[in-house]
XYZ file of N, CA, C and O in Angstrom:
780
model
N 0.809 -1.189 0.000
C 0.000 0.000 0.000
C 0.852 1.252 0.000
O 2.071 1.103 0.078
N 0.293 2.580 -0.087
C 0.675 3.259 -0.144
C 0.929 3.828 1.459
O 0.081 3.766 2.349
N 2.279 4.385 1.595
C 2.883 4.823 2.929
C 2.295 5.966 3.498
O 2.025 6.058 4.695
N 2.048 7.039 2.464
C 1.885 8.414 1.877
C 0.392 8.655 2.976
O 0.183 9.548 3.798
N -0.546 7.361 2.542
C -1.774 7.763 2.435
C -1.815 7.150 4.272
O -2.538 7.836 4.994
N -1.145 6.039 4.907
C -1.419 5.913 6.068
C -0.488 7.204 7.022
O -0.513 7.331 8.247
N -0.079 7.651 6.502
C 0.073 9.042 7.437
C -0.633 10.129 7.481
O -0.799 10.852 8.464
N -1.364 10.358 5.663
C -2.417 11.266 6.306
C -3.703 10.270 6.808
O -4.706 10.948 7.031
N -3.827 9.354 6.951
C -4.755 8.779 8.145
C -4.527 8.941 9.146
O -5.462 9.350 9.834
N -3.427 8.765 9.703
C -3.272 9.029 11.144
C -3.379 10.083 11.307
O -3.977 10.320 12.356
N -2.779 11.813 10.202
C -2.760 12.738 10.860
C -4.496 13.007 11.228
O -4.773 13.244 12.403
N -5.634 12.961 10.186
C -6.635 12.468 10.584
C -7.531 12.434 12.006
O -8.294 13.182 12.618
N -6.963 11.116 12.140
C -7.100 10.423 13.451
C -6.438 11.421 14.601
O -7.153 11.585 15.590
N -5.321 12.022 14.593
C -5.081 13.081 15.415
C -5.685 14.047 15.698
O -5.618 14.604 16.794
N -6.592 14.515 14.450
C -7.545 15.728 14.483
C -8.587 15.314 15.177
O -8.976 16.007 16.117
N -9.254 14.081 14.842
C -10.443 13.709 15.707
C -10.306 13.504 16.469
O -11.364 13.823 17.013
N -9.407 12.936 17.532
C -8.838 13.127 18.852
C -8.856 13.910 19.583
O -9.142 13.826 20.777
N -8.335 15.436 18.552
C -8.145 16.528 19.376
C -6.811 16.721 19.908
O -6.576 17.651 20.679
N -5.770 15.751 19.475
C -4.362 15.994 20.321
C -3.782 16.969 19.701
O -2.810 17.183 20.426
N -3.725 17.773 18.762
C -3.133 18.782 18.278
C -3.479 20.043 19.142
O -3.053 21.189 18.999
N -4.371 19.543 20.090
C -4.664 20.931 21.110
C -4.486 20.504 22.368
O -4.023 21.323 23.162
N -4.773 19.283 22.797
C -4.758 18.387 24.231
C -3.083 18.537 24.108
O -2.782 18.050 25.197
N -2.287 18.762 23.718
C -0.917 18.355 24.010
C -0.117 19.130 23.518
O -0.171 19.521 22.352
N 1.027 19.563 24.634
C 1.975 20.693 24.264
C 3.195 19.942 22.560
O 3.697 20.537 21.606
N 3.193 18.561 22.945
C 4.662 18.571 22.047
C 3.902 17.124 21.588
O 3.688 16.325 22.500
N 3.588 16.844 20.550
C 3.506 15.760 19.567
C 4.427 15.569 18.664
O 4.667 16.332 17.728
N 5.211 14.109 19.015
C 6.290 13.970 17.726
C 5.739 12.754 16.358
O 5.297 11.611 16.250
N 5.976 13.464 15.843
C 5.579 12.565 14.311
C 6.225 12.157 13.811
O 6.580 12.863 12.867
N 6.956 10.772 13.911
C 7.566 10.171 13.259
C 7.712 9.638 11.636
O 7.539 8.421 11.571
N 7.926 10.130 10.620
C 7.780 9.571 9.356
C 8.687 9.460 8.503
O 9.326 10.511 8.480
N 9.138 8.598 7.666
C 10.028 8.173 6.778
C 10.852 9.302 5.998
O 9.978 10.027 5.523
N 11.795 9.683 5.723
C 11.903 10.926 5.331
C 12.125 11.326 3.889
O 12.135 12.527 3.621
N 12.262 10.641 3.164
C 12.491 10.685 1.634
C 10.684 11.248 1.262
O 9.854 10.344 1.176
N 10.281 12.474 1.097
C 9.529 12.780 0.620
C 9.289 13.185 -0.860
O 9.448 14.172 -1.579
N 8.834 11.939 -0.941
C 7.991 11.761 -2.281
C 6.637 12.174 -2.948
O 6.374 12.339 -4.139
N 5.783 12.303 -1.731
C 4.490 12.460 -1.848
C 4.207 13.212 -0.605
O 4.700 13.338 0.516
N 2.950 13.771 -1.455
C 2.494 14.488 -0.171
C 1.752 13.799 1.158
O 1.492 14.318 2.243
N 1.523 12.548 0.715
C 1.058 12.118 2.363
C 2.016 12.111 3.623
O 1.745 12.143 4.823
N 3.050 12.067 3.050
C 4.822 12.103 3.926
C 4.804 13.315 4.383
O 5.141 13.473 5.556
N 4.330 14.710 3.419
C 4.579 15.902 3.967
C 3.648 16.820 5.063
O 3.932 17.862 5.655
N 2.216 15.849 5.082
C 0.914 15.902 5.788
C 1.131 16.424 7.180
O 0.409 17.374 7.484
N 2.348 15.810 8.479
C 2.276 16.200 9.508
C 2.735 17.615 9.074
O 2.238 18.367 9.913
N 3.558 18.476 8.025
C 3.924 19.299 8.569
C 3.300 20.263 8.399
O 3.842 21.320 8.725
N 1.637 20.318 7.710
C 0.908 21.272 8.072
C 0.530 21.618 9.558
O 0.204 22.765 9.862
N 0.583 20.582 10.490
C -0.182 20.696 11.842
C 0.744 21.215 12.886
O 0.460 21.491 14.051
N 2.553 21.355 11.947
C 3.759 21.588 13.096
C 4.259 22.670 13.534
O 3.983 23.584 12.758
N 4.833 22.992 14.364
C 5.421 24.077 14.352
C 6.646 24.268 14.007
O 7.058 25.252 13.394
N 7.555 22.955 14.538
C 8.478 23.007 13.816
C 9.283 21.462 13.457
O 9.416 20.620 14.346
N 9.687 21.278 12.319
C 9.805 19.552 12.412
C 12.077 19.736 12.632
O 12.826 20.713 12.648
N 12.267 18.504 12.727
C 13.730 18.346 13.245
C 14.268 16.743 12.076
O 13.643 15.684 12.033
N 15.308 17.011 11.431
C 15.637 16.339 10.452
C 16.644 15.500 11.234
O 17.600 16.008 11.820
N 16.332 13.931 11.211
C 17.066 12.995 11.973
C 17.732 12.549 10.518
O 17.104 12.208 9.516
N 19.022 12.632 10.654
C 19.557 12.007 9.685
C 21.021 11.371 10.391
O 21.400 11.650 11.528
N 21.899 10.245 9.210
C 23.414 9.521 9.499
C 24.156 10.204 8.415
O 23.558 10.491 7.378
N 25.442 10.494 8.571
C 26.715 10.751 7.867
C 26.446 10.217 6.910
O 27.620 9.994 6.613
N 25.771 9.676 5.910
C 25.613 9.162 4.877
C 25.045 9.749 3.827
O 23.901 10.111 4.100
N 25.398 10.011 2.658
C 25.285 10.232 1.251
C 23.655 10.174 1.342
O 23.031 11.224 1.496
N 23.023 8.996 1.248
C 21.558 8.517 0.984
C 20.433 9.464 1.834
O 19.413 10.018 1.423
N 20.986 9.426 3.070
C 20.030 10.237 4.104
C 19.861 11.539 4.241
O 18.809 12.127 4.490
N 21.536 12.239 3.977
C 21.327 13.698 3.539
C 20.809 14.211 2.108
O 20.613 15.394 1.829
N 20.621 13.120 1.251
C 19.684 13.802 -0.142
C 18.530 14.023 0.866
O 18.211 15.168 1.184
N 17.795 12.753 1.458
C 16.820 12.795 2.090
C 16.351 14.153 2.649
O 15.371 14.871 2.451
N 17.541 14.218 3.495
C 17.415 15.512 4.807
C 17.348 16.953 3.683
O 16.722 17.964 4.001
N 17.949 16.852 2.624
C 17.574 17.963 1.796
C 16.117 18.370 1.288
O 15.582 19.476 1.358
N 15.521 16.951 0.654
C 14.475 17.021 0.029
C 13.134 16.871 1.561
O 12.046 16.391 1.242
N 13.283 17.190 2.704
C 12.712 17.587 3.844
C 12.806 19.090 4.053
O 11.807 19.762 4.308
N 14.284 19.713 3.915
C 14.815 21.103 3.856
C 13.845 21.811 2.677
O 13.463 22.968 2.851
N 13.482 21.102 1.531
C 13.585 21.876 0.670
C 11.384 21.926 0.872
O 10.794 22.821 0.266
N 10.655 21.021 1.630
C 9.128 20.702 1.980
C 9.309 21.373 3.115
O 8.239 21.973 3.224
N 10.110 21.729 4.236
C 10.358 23.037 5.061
C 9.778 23.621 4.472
O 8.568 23.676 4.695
N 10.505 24.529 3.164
C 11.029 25.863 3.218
C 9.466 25.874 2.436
O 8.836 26.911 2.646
N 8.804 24.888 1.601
C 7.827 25.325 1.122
C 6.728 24.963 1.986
O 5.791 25.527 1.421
N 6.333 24.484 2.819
C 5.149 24.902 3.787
C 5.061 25.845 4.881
O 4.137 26.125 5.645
N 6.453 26.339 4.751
C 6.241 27.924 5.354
C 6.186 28.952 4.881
O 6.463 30.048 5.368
N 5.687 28.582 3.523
C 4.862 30.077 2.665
C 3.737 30.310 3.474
O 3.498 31.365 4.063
N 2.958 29.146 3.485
C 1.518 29.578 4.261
C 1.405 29.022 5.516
O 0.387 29.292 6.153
N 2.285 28.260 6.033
C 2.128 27.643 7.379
C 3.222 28.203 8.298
O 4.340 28.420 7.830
N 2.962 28.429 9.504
C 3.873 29.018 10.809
C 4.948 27.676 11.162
O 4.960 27.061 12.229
N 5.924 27.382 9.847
C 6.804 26.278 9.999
C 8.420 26.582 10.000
O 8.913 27.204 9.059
N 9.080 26.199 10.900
C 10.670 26.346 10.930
C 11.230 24.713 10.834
O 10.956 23.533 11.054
N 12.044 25.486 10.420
C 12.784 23.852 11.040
C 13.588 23.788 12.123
O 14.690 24.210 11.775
N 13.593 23.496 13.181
C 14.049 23.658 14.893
C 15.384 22.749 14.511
O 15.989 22.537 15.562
N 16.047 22.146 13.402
C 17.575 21.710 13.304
C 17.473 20.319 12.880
O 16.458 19.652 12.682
N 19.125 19.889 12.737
C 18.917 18.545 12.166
C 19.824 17.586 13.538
O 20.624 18.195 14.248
N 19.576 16.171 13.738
C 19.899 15.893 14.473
C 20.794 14.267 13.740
O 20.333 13.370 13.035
N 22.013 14.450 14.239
C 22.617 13.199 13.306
C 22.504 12.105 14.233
O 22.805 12.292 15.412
N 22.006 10.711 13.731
C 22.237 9.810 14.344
C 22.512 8.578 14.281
O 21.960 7.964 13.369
N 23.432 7.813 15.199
C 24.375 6.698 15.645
C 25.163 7.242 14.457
O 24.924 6.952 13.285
N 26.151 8.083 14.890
C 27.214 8.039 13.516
C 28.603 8.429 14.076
O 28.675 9.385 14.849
N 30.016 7.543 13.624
C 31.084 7.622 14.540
C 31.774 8.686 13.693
O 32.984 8.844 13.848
N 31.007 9.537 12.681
C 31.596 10.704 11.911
C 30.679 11.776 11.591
O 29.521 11.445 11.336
N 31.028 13.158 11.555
C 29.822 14.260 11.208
C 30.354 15.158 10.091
O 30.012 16.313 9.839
N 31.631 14.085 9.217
C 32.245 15.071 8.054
C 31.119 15.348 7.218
O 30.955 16.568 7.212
N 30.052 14.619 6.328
C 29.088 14.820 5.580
C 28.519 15.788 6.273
O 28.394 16.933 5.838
N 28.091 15.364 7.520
C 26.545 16.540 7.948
C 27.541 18.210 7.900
O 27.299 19.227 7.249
N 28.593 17.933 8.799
C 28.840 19.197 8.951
C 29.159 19.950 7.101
O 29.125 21.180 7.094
N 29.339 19.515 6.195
C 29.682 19.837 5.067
C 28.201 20.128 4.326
O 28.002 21.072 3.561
N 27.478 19.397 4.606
C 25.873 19.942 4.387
C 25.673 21.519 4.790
O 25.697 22.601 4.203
N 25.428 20.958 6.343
C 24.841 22.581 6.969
C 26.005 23.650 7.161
O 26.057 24.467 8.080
N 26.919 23.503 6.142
C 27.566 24.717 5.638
C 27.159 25.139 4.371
O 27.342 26.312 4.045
N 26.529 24.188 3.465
C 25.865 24.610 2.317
C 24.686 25.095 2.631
O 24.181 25.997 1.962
N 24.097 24.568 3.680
C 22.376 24.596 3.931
C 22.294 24.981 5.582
O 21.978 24.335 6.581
N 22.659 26.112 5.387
C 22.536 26.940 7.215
C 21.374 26.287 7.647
O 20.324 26.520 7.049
N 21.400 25.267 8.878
C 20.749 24.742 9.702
C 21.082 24.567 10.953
O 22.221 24.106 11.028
N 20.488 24.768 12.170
C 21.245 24.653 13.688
C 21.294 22.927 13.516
O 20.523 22.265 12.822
N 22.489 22.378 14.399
C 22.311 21.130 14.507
C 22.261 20.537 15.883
O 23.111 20.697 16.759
N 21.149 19.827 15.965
C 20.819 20.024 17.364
C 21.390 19.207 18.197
O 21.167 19.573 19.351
N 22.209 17.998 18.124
C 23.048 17.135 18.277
C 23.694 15.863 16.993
O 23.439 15.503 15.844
N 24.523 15.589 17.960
C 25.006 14.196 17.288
C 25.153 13.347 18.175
O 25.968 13.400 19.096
N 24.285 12.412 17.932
C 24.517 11.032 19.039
C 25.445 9.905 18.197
O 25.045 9.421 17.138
N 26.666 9.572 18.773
C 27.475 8.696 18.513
C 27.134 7.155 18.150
O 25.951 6.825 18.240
N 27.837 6.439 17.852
C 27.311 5.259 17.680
C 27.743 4.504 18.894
O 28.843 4.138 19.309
N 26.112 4.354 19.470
C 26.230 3.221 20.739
C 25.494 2.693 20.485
O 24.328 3.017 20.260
N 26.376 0.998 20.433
C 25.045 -0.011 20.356
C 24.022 -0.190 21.418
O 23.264 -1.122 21.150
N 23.732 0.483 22.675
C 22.885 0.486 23.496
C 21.724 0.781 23.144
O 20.665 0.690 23.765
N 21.953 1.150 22.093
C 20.392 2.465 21.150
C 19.636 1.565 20.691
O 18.419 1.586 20.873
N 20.287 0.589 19.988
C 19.855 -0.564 19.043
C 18.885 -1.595 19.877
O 17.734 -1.961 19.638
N 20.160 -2.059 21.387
C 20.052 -2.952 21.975
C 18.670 -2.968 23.074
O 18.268 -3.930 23.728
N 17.992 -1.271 23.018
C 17.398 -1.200 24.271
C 15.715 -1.293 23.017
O 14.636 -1.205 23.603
N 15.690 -1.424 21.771
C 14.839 -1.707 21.025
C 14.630 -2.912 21.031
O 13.522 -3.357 21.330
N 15.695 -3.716 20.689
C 15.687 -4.900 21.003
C 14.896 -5.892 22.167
O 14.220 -6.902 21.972
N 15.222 -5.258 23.348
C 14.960 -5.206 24.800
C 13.119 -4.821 24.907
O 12.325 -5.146 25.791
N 12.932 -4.174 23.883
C 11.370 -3.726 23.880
C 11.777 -2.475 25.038
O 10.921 -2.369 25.917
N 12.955 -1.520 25.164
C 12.823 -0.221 26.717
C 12.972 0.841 25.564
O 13.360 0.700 24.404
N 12.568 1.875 26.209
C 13.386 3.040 25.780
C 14.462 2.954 26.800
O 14.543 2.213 27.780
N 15.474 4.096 26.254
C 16.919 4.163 26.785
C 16.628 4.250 28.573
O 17.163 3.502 29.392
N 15.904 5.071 28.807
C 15.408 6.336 29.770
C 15.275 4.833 31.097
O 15.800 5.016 32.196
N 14.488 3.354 30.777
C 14.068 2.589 31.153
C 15.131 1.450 31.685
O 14.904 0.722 32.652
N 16.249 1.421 30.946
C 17.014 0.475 31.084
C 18.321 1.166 32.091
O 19.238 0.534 32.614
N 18.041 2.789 32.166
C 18.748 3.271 32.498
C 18.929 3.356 33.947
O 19.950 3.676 34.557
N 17.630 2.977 34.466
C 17.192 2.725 35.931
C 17.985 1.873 36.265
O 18.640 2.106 37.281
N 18.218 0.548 35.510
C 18.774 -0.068 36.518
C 20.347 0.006 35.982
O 21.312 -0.381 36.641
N 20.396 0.503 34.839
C 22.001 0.496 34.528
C 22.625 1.861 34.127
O 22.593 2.378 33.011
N 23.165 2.311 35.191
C 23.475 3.846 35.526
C 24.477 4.094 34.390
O 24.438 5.228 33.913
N 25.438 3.167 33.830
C 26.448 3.852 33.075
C 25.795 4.538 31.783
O 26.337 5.343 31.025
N 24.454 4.002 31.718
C 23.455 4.487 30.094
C 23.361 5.701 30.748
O 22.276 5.907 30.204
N 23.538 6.840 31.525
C 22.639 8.151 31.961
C 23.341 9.074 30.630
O 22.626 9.641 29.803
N 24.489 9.103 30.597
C 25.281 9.662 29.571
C 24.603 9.511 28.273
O 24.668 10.559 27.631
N 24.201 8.908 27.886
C 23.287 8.515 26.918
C 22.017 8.962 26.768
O 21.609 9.133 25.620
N 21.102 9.254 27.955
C 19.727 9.798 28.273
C 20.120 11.174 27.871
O 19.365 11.683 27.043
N 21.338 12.047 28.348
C 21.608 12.860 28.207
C 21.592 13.552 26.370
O 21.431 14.721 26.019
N 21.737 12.775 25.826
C 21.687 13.546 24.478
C 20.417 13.986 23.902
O 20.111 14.987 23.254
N 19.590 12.708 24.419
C 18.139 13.255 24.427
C 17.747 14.085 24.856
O 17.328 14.868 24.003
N 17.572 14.549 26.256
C 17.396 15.067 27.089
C 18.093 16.437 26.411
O 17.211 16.974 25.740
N 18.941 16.958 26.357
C 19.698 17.879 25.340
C 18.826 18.008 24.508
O 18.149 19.029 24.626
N 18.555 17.250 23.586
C 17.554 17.643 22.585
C 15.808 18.184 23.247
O 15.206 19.256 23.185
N 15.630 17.477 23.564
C 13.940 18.125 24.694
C 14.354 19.103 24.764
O 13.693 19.722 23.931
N 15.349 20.084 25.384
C 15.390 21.132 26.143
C 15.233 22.247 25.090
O 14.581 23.288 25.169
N 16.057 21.728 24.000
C 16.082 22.690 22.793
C 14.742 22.538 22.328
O 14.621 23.712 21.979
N 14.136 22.259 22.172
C 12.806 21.988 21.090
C 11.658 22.634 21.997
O 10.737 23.342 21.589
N 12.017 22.068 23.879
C 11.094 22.665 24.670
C 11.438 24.353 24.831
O 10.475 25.070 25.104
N 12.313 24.769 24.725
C 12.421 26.624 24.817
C 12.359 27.110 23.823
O 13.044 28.109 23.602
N 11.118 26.336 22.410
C 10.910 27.293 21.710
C 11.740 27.971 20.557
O 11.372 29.087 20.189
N 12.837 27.381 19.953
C 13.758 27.950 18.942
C 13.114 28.412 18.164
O 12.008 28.038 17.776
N 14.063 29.763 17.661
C 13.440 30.348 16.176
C 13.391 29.490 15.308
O 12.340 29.412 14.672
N 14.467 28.589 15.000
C 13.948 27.667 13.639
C 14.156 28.579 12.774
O 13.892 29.758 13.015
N 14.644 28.183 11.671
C 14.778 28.432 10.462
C 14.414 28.139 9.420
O 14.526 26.921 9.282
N 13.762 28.920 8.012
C 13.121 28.434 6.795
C 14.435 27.953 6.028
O 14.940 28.690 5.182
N 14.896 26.898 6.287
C 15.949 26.246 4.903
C 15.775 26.510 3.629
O 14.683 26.258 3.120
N 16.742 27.029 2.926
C 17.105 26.850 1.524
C 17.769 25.436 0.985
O 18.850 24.940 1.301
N 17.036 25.082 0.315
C 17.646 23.225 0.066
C 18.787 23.763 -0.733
O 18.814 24.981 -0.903
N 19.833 22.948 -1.302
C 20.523 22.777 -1.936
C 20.547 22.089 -3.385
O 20.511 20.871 -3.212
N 20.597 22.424 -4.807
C 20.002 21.816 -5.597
C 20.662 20.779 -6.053
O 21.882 20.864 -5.911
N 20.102 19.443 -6.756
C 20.389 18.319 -6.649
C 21.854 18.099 -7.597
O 22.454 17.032 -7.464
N 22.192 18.765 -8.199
C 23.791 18.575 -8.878
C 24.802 19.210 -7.811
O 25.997 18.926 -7.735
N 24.331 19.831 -7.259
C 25.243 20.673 -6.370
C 25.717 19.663 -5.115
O 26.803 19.261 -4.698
N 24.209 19.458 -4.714
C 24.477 18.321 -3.786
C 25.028 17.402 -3.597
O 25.693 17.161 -2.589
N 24.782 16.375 -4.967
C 26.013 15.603 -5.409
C 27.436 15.332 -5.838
O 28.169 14.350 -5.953
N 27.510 16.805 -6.046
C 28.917 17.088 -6.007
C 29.391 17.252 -4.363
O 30.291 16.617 -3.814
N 28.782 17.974 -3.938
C 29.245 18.146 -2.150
C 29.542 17.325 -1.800
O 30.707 17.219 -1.414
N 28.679 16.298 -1.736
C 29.097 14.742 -1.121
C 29.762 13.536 -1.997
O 30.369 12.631 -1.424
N 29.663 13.559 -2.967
C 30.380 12.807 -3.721
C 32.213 13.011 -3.681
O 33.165 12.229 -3.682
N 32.054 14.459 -3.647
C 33.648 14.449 -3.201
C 34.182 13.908 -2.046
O 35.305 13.407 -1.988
N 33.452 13.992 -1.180
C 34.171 12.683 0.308
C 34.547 11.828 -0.143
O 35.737 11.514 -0.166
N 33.130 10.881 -0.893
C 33.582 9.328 -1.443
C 34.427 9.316 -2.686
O 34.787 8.237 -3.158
N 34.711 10.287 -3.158
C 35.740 9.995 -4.537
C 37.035 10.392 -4.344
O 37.963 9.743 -4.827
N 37.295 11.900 -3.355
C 38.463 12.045 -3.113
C 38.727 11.562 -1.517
O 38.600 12.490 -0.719
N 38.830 11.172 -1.342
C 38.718 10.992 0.413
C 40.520 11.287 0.684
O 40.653 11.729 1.825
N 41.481 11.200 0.174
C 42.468 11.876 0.330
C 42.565 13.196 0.519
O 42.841 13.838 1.533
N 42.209 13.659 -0.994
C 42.372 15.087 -1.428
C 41.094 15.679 -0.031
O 41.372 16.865 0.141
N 40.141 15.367 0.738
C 39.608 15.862 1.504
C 40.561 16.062 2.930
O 40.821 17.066 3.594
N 40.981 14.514 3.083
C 41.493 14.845 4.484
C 43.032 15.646 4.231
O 43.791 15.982 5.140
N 43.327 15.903 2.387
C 44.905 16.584 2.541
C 44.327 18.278 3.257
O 44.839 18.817 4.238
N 43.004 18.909 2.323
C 42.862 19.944 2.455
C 42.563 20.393 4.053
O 42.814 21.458 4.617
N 41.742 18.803 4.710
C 41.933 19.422 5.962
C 42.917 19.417 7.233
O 42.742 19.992 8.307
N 44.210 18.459 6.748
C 45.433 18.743 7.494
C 45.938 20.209 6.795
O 46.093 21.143 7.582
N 46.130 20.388 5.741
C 46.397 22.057 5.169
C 45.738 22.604 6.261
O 46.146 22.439 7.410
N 44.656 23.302 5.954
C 44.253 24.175 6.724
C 44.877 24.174 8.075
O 45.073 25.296 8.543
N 45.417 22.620 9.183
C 44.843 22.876 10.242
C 46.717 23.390 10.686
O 47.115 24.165 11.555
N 47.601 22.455 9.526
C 48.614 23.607 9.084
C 49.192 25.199 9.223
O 50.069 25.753 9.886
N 48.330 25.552 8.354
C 48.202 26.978 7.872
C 47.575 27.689 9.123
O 47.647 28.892 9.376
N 47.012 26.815 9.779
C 46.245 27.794 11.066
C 47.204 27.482 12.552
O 47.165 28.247 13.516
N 47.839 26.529 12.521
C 48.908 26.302 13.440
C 50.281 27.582 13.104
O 50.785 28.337 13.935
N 50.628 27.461 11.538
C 51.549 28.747 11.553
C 51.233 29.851 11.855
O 51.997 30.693 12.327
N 49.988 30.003 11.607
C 49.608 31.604 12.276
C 49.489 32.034 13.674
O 49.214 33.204 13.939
């Protein structure tokens, strides 16, 4: 079936509920490669949505073509984007090379811990397993980091996407030169040590 169409059901089902008013912070989870507009449905009802994406090529087209359904439902809708948030990733060269093309706050990066995986597994959230196993608090913490930001209200920003040749060049140069990247960034760090 179509993916598109069971999200605007649910958003729907939210309206008849009434939780878009019963409740300060509703998160909407949905696939992010927007294709269709049933994918783009919660973000009429948002105030502001937050782009979960990994260091990876595939996910930041994604996180663009979200940037770029931002920037157009806040012609007529009261929509920002409150930041992007990278996750399980033991690198942030892609993202950070993005949101230098595509000014976005980034609201964290959670590292890769298999605890994340493992507490799904487990059927807990993190928050749950953490009770009885104190060394996870460090971990609650990134979340928790994130709540705080989203709960005080950020301006958020209308993104300018990045267009799709451009994009591919941005990131394609990691995976093609991956030398010539890390030469330019020992240069720099060089050139900024002599000074």
């Amino acid at each position: 079936g179509c993916g598109g169409y069971v999200v605007g059901e649910t958003v729907k089902l939210l309206k008849e509920l009434n939780a878009f008013y019963e409740y300060d912070v509703i998160l909407f989870d949905v696939l992010g490669d927007v294709v269709c507009g049933g994918f783009a449905a919660p973000l009429n009802y948002a105030d502001y949505c937050i782009i979960i994406t990994d260091n990876g090529f595939d996910a930041l087209f994604a996180a663009n073509r979200i940037a770029a359904s931002v920037r157009e439902k806040a012609r007529t809708h009261p929509l920002r984007l409150a930041g992007l948030v990278g996750n399980r990733t033991s690198k942030r060269d892609l993202i950070d090379k993005y949101v230098e093309s595509c000014p976005m706050p980034v609201l964290e990066v959670l590292p890769l811990i298999e605890d994340i995986r493992i507490s799904r597994v487990k059927g807990k959230t993190l928050f749950e397993m953490a009770e009885k196993e104190t060394s996870l608090a460090y971990v609650c913490d990134y979340y928790l980091n994130i709540a705080d930001q989203i709960l005080a209200e950020p301006e958020g920003v209308v993104p300018t996407e990045i267009a799709d040749r451009e994009l591919f060049s941005l990131l394609s140069d990691f995976y093609l030169n991956p030398n010539q990247t890390e030469a330019n960034a020992e240069d720099g760090a060089e050139e900024f040590m002599v000074v």
